Short mmCIF file of C-alpha atoms and ligand atoms in Angstrom, two decimals:
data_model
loop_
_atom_site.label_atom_id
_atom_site.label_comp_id
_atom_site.label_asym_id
_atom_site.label_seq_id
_atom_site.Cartn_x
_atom_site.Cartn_y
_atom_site.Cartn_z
CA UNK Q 1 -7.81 140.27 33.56
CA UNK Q 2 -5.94 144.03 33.34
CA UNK Q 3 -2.35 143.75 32.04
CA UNK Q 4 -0.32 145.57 34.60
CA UNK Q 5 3.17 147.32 34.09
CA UNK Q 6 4.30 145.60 36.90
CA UNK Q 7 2.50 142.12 37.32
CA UNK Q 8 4.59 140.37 39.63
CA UNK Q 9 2.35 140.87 42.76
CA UNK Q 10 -0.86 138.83 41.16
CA UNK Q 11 1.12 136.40 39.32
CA UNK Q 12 2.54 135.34 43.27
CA UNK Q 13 -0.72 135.38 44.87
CA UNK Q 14 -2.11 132.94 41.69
CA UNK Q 15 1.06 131.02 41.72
CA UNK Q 16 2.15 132.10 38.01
CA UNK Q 17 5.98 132.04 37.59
CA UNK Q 18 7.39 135.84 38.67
CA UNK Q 19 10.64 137.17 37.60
CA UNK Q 20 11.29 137.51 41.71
CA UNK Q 21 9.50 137.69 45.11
CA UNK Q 22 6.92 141.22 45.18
CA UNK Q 23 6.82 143.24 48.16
CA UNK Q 24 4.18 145.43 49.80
CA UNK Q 25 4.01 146.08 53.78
CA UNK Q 26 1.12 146.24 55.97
CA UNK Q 27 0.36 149.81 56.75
CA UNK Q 28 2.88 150.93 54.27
CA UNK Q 29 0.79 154.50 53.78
CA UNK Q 30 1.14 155.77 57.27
CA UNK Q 31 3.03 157.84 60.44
CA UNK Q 32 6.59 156.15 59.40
CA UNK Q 33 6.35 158.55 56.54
CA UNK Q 34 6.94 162.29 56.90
CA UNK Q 35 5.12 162.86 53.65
CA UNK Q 36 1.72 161.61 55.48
CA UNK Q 37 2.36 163.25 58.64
CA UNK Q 38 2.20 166.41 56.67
CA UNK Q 39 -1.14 165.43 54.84
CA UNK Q 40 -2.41 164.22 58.32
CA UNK Q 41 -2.29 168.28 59.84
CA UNK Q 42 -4.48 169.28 56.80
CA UNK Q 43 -7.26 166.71 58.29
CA UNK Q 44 -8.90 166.84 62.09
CA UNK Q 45 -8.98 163.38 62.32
CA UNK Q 46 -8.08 160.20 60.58
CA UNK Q 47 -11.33 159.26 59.90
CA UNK Q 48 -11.60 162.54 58.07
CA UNK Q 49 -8.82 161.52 56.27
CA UNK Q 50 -10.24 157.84 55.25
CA UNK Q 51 -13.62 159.82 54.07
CA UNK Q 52 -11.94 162.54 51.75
CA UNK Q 53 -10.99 160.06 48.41
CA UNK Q 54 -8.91 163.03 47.05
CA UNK Q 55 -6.77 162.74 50.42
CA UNK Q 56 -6.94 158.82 50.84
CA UNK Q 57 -5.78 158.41 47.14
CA UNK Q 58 -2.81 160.83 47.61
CA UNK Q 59 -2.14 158.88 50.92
CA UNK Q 60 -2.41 155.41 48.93
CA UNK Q 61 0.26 156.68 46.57
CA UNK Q 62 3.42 158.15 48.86
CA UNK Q 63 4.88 155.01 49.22
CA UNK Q 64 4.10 153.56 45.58
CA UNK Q 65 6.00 156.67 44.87
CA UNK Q 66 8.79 156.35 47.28
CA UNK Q 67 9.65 152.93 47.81
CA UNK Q 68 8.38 151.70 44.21
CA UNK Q 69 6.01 148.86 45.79
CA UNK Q 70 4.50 146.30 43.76
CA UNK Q 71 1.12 146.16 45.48
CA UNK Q 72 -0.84 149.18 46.75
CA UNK Q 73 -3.41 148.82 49.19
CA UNK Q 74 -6.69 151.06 49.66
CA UNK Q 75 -6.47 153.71 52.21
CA UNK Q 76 -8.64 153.55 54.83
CA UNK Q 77 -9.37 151.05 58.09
CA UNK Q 78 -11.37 148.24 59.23
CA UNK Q 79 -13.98 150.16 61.56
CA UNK Q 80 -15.46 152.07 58.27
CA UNK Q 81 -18.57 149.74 58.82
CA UNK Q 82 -18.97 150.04 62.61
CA UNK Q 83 -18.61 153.93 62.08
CA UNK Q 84 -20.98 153.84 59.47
CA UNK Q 85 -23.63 151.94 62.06
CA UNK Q 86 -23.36 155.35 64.32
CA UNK Q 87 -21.64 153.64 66.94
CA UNK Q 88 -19.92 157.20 68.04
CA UNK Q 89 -16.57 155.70 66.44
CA UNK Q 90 -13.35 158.09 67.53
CA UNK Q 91 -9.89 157.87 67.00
CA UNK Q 92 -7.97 159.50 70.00
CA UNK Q 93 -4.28 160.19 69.65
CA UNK Q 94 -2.15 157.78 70.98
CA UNK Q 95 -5.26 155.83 72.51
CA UNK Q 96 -6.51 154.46 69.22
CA UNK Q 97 -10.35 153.78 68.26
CA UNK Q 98 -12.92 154.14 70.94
CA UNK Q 99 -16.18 153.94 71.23
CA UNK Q 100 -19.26 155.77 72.49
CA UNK Q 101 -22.00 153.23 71.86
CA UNK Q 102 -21.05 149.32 72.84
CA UNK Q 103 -22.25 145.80 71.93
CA UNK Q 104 -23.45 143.87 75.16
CA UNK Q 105 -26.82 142.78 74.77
CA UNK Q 106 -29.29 140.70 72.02
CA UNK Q 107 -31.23 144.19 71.48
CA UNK Q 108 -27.68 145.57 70.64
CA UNK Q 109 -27.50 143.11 68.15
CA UNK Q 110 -30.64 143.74 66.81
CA UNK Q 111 -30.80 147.18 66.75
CA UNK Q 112 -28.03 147.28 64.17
CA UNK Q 113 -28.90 148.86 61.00
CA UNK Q 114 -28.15 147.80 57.82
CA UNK Q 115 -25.87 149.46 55.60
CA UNK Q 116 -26.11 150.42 51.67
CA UNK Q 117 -22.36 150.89 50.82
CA UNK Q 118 -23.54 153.45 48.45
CA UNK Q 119 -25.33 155.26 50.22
CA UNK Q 120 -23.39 154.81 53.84
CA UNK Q 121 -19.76 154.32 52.33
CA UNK Q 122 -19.46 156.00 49.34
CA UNK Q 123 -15.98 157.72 49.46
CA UNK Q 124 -14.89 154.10 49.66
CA UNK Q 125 -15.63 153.10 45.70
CA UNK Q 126 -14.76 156.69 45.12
CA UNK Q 127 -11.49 156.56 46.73
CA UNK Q 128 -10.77 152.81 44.92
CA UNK Q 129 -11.58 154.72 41.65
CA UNK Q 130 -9.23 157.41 42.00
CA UNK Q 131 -6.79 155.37 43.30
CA UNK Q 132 -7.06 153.12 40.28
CA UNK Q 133 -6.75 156.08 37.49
CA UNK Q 134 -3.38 157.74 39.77
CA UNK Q 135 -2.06 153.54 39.59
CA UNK Q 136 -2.73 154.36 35.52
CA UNK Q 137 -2.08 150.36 35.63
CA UNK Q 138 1.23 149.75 36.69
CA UNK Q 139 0.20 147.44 39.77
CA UNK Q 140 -2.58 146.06 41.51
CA UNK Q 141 -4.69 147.32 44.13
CA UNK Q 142 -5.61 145.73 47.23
CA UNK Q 143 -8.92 145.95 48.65
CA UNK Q 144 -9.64 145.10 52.55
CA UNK Q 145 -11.91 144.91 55.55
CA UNK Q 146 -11.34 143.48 59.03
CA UNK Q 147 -12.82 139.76 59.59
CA UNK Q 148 -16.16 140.18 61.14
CA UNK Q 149 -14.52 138.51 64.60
CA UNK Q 150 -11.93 141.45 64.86
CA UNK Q 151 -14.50 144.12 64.28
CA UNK Q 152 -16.52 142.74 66.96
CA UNK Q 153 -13.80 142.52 69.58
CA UNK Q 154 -14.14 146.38 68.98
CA UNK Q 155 -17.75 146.65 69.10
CA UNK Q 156 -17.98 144.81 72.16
CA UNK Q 157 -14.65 145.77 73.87
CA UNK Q 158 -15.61 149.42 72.88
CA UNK Q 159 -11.95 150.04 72.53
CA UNK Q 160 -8.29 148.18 71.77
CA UNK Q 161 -8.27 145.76 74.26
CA UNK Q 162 -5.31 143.49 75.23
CA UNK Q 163 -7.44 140.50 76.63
CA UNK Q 164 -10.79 140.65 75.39
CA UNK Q 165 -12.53 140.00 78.30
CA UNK Q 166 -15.85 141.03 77.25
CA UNK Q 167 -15.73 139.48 73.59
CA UNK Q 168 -14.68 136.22 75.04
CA UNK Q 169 -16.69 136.28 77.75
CA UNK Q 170 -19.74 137.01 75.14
CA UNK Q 171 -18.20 133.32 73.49
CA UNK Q 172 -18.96 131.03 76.56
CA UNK Q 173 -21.84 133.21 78.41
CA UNK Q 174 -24.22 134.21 75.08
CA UNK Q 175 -22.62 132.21 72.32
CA UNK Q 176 -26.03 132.78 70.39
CA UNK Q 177 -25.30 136.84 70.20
CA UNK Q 178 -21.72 136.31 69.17
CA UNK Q 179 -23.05 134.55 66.63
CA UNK Q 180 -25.73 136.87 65.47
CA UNK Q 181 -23.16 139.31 65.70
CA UNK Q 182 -20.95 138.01 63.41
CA UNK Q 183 -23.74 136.90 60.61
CA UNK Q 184 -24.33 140.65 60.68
CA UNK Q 185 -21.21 141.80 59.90
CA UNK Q 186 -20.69 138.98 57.29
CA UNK Q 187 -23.49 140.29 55.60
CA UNK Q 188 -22.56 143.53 55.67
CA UNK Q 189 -18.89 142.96 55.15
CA UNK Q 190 -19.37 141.11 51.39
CA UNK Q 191 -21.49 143.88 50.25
CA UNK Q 192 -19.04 146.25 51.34
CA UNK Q 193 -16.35 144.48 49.53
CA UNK Q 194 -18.75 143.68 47.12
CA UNK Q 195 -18.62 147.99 46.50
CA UNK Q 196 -14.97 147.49 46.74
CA UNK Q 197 -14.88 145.05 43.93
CA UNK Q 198 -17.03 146.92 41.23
CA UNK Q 199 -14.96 150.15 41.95
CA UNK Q 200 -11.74 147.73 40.46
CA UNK Q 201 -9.73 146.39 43.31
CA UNK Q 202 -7.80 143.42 42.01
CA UNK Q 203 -8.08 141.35 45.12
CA UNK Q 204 -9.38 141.54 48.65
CA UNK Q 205 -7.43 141.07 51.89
CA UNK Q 206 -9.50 140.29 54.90
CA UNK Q 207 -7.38 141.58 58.80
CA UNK Q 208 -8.07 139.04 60.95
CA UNK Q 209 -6.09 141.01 64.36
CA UNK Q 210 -7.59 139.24 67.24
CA UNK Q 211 -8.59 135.81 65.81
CA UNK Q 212 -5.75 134.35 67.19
CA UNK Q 213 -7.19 135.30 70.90
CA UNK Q 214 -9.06 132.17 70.67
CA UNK Q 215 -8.43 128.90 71.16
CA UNK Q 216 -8.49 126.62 68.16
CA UNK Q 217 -12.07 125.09 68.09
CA UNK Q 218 -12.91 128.16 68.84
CA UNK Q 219 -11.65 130.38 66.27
CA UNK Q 220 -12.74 127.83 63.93
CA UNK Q 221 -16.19 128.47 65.05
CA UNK Q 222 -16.09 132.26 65.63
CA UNK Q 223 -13.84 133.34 62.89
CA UNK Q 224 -12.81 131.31 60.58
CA UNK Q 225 -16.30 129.71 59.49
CA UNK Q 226 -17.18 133.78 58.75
CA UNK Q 227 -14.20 134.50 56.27
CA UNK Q 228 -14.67 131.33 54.40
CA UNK Q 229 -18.76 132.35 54.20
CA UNK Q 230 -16.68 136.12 52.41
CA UNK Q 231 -14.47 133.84 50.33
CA UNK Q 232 -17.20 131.88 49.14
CA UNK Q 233 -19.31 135.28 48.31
CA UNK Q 234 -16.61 137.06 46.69
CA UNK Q 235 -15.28 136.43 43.05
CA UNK Q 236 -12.16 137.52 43.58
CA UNK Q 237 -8.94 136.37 44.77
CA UNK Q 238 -9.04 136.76 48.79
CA UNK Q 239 -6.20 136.53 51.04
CA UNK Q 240 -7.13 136.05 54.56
CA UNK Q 241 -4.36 137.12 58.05
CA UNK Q 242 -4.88 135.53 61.15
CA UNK Q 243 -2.22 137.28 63.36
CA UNK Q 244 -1.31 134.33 65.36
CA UNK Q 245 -2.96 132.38 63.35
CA UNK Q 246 0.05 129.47 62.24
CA UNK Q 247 -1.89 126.59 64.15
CA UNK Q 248 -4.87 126.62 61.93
CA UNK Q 249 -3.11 127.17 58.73
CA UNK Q 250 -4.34 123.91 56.84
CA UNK Q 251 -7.87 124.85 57.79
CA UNK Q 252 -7.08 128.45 56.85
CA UNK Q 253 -6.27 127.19 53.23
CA UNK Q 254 -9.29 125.05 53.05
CA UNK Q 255 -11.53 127.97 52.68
CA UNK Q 256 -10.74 128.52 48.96
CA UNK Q 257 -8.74 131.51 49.62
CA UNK Q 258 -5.75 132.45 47.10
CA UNK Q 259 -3.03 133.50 49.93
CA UNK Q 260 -2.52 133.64 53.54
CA UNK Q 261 -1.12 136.02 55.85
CA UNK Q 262 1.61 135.14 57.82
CA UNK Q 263 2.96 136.61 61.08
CA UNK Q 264 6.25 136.36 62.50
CA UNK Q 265 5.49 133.67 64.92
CA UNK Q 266 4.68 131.03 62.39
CA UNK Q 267 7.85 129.27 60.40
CA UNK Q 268 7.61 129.82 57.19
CA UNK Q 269 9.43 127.01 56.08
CA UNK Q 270 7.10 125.04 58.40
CA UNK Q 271 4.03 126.73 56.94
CA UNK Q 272 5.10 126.34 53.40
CA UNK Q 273 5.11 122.32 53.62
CA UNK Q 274 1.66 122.40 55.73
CA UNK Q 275 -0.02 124.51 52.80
CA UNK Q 276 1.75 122.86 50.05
CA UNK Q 277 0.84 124.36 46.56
CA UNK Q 278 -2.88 124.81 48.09
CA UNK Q 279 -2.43 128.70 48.58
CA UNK Q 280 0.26 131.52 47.99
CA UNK Q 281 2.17 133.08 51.67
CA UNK Q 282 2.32 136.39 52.20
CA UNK Q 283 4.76 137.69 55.10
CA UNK Q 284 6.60 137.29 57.65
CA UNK Q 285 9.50 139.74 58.86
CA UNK Q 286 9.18 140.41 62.55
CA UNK Q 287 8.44 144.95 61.80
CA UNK Q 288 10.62 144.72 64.79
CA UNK Q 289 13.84 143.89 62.70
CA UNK Q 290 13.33 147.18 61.13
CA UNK Q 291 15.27 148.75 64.22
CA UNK Q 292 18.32 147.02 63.74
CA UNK Q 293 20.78 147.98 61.14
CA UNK Q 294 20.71 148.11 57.70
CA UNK Q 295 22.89 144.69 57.76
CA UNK Q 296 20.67 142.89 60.17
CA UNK Q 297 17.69 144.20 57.99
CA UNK Q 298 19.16 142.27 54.60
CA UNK Q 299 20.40 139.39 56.26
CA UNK Q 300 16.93 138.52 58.23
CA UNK Q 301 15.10 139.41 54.81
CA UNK Q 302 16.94 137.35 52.89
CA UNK Q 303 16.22 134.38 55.06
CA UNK Q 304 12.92 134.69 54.42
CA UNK Q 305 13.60 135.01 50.71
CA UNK Q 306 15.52 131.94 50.62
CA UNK Q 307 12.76 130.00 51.19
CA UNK Q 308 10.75 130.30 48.18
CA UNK Q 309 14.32 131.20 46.36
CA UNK Q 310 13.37 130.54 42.19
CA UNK Q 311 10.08 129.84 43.22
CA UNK Q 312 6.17 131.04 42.73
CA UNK Q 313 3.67 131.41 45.53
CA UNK Q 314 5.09 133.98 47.99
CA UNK Q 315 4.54 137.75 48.82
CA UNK Q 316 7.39 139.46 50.75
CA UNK Q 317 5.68 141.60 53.53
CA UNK Q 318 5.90 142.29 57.27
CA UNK Q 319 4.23 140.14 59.88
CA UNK Q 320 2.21 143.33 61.33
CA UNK Q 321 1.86 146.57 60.50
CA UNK Q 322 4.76 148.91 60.37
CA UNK Q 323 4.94 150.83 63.31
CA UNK Q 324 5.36 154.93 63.55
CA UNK Q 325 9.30 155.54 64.71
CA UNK Q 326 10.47 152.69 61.61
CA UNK Q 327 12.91 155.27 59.69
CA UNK Q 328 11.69 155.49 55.89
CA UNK Q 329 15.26 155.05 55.38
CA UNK Q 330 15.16 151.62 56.57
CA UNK Q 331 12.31 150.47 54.27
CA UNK Q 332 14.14 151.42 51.80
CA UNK Q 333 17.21 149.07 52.67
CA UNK Q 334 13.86 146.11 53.07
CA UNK Q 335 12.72 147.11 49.40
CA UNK Q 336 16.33 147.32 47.88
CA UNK Q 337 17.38 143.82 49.53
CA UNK Q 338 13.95 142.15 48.15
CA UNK Q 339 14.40 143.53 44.46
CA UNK Q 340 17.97 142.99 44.52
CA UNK Q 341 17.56 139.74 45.69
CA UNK Q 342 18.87 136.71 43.16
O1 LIG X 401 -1.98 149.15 55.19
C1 LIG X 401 -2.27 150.27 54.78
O2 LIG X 401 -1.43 151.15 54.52
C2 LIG X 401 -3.75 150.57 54.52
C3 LIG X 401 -4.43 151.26 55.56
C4 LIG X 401 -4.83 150.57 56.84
C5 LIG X 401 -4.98 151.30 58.06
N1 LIG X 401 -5.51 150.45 58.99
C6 LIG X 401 -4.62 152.71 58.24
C7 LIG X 401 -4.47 153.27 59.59
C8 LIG X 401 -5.22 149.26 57.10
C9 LIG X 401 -5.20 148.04 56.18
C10 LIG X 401 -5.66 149.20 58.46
C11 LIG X 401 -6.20 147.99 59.09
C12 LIG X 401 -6.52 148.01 60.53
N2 LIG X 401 -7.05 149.02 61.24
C13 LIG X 401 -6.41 146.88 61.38
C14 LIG X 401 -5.96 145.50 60.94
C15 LIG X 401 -4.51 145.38 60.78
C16 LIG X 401 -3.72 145.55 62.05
O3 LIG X 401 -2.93 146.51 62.10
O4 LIG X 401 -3.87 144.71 62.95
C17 LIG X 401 -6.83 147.28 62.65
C18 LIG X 401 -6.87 146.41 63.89
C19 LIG X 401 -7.25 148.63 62.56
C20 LIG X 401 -7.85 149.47 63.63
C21 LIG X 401 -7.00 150.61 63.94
N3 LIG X 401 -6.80 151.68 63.11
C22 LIG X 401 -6.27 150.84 65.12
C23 LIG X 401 -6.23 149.90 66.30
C24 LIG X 401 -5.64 152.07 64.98
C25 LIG X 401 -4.85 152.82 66.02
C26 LIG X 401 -3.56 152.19 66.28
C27 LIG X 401 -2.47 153.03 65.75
O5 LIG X 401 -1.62 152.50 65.04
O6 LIG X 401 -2.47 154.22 66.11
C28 LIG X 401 -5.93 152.57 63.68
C29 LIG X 401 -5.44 153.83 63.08
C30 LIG X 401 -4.84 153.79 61.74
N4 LIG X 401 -5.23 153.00 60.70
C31 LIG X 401 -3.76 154.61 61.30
C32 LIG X 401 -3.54 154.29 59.95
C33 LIG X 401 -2.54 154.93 59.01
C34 LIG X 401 -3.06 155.68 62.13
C35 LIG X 401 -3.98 156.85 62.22
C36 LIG X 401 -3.32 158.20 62.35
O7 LIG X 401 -2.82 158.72 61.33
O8 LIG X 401 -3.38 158.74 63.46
#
C-alpha cells in the first residue's frame, strides 16, 4: 500500500489507530465555492466539466487546497454511465439531470449497450491519473459511482423525482425488468470502477440516494443484493451510503464492505453498537447545521466527535451533500473544530 503524507483517512476506514477523526464532505468540490463557480463559466455544461480531466482535476483540488481535507474525492457524477449509454443525458440549471430517452419497457432493457470504460469513459482514468500526480501523495483518493438502484430511479423516472412512482411501480408491476435492469448496471458499474481502480483510486464509495425509498425487504432485494455483488467484485476497500438507510445497517455491514455512510437520520451512537467493530462510519452532520452560527456549528460537530472520542473506525463527514448557499467560511469553522478537536 502507498505511504501517504497524510494517512489518517485510510487508517479510519481500515480501523488502524489515527492520531484524530479525518474529515472530507460529500460534494466538497462544488457551487459553495466561488473558486468553482468561476471554473464552471469557462465550461457550457457540467457534464463538460466532468469530461475535461484537466478541469475535473483542478475542480478535485480547490478544496484540498482550501480547507486542507484529508480525503479527496474524484470529480465527476453518478450518471457518467447512463450518459455514456446515449440516453440524451442533460443537466438543466436549477432543474437537475433530465432525460431524453427513458427506461419503461423489457426492449428498453435490452436495447442497452454495453460499455468499454476505455473506450466510452476515458476522461474518467484520465482524470483519476491527474488527480493522483496534483495529490503528489499526501492523501487518498476516493473513487465512486451511484448504486445501480439510484441510477435506475433516473433512467426510469427520466428525471429527479421526489416519489418514484414509475421506479417503484416497475418493483411490484415487472419485477423481472427491474431486475434485469439492475444486473446491467452491476455489470457495467464494476468494470467502470474496475477503470477507476487501475487508474489508482485508493478506495471506492458507492451513492446509494434513493435506496432508502424502499421498504426494507425490498431494498434488500433491489439494492442492497447489487452493491454487495460490487463489493464482492472489487479488491478494494468499498464504502457503501444508503441515504436513509439506518434500518438495514447490520445487513449493510454484512456485505464485506470497509465503511458505511451515514445520514443524519440514523444515531450514530445507535449505529455504532449495531455495527460493532464489523465496519468503519462515515458521517453524519445534518449539511443543514451549516446555517447556524459558527458556535452551533462546533458544538453539533463535536457531538458527533465525542462518540468515537480516542477511538478508530470513524470518518467525520456530512450526512448529504453540501448544498450551494453553505458560506465557505463556515466549512472552515467544520474543518477547524474537527482538527482541533482533542
Ligand atoms: O462529492 C464531490 O465533490 C464529488 C463530485 C460529485 C458530484 N455528484 C458533483 C456534482 C459526486 C460524488 C456526485 C454524486 C451524485 N450525483 C449523486 C449521489 C450523491 C447525492 O448527492 O445524493 C447524485 C444523486 C447525483 C446526480 C446529480 N448530479 C444531481 C441530482 C445533480 C443536480 C442537483 C444539484 O445539486 O444541482 C447533479 C449535479 C452535480 N453533481 C453538481 C456537482 C458539483 C452541480 C452541477 C453544477 O455545477 O451545476
Amino acid at each position: 500500500m502507498i505511504e501517504y503524507k497524510n494517512p489518517r483517512f485510510m487508517q479510519a476506514l481500515l480501523r488502524q489507530p489515527v492520531d484524530r477523526a479525518p474529515i472530507w464532505v460529500m460534494r466538497q468540490a462544488g457551487r459553495y465555492m466561488p473558486e468553482y463557480r468561476a471554473i464552471r463559466t469557462k465550461v457550457p455544461d457540467f457534464l463538460t466539466l466532468c469530461k475535461t480531466p484537466e478541469l475535473a482535476c483542478e475542480v478535485t483540488m480547490l478544496p484540498i487546497d482550501r480547507f486542507g481535507f484529508d480525503a479527496a474525492i474524484l470529480f465527476s457524477d453518478i450518471l457518467m454511465i447512463p450518459d455514456a449509454m446515449q440516453l440524451g443525458l442533460k443537466f438543466v440549471q436549477n432543474e437537475g439531470p433530465t432525460f431524453a430517452r427513458v427506461i419503461t419497457s423489457k426492449r428498453d432493457v435490452e436495447q442497452l449497450p454495453t460499455l468499454d470504460p476505455e473506450e466510452d469513459t476515458p476522461y474518467i482514468a484520465n482524470s483519476v491519473q491527474l488527480i493522483k500526480k496534483a495529490l503528489d501523495q499526501k492523501i487518498p483518493l476516493i473513487g465512486f459511482a451511484g448504486s445501480p438502484w439510484t441510477v435506475a430511479t433516473y433512467m426510469v423516472e427520466g428525471k429527479t423525482s421526489k416519489q418514484h412512482n414509475k421506479i417503484r411501480g416497475m418493483v411490484y408491476s415487472s419485477p423481472d425488468i427491474a431486475h434485469q435492469l439492475l444486473s446491467h448496471l452491476t455489470t457495467e458499474t464494476i468494470k467502470y470502477l474496475q477503470a477507476q481502480i487501475s487508474a489508482g483510486v485508493d478506495c471506492v464509495m458507492v451513492f446509494d440516494t434513493w435506496g432508502g425509498v424502499l421498504e426494507d425487504n425490498l431494498y434488500q432485494e433491489f439494492s442492497l443484493q447489487y452493491m454487495q455483488q460490487i463489493v464482492a467484485a472489487l479488491d478494494i476497500p468499498v464504502i457503501l451510503f444508503t441515504k436513509n438507510g439506518g434500518r438495514c445497517l447490520l445487513q449493510q455491514a454484512q456485505t464485506g464492505c470497509v465503511g458505511l455512510g451515514l445520514d443524519w437520520t440514523a444515531d450514530l451512537k445507535q449505529a455504532k453498537e449495531t455495527v460493532g467493530d464489523m465496519v468503519a462510519l462515515q458521517g453524519n452532520l445534518d449539511p443543514a447545521v451549516l446555517y447556524a452560527d459558527p458556535t452551533t456549528i462546533a458544538s453539533k460537530a463535536r457531538q458527533i466527535l465525542d462518540v468515537y472520542a480516542g477511538e478508530t473506525g470513524f470518518i467525520f463527514n456530512l450526512g448529504h451533500g453540501i448544498t450551494p448557499d453553505i458560506s465557505p467560511e463556515h466549512v472552515q469553522v467544520l474543518v477547524e473544530t474537527v482538527q482541533n478537536y482533542v
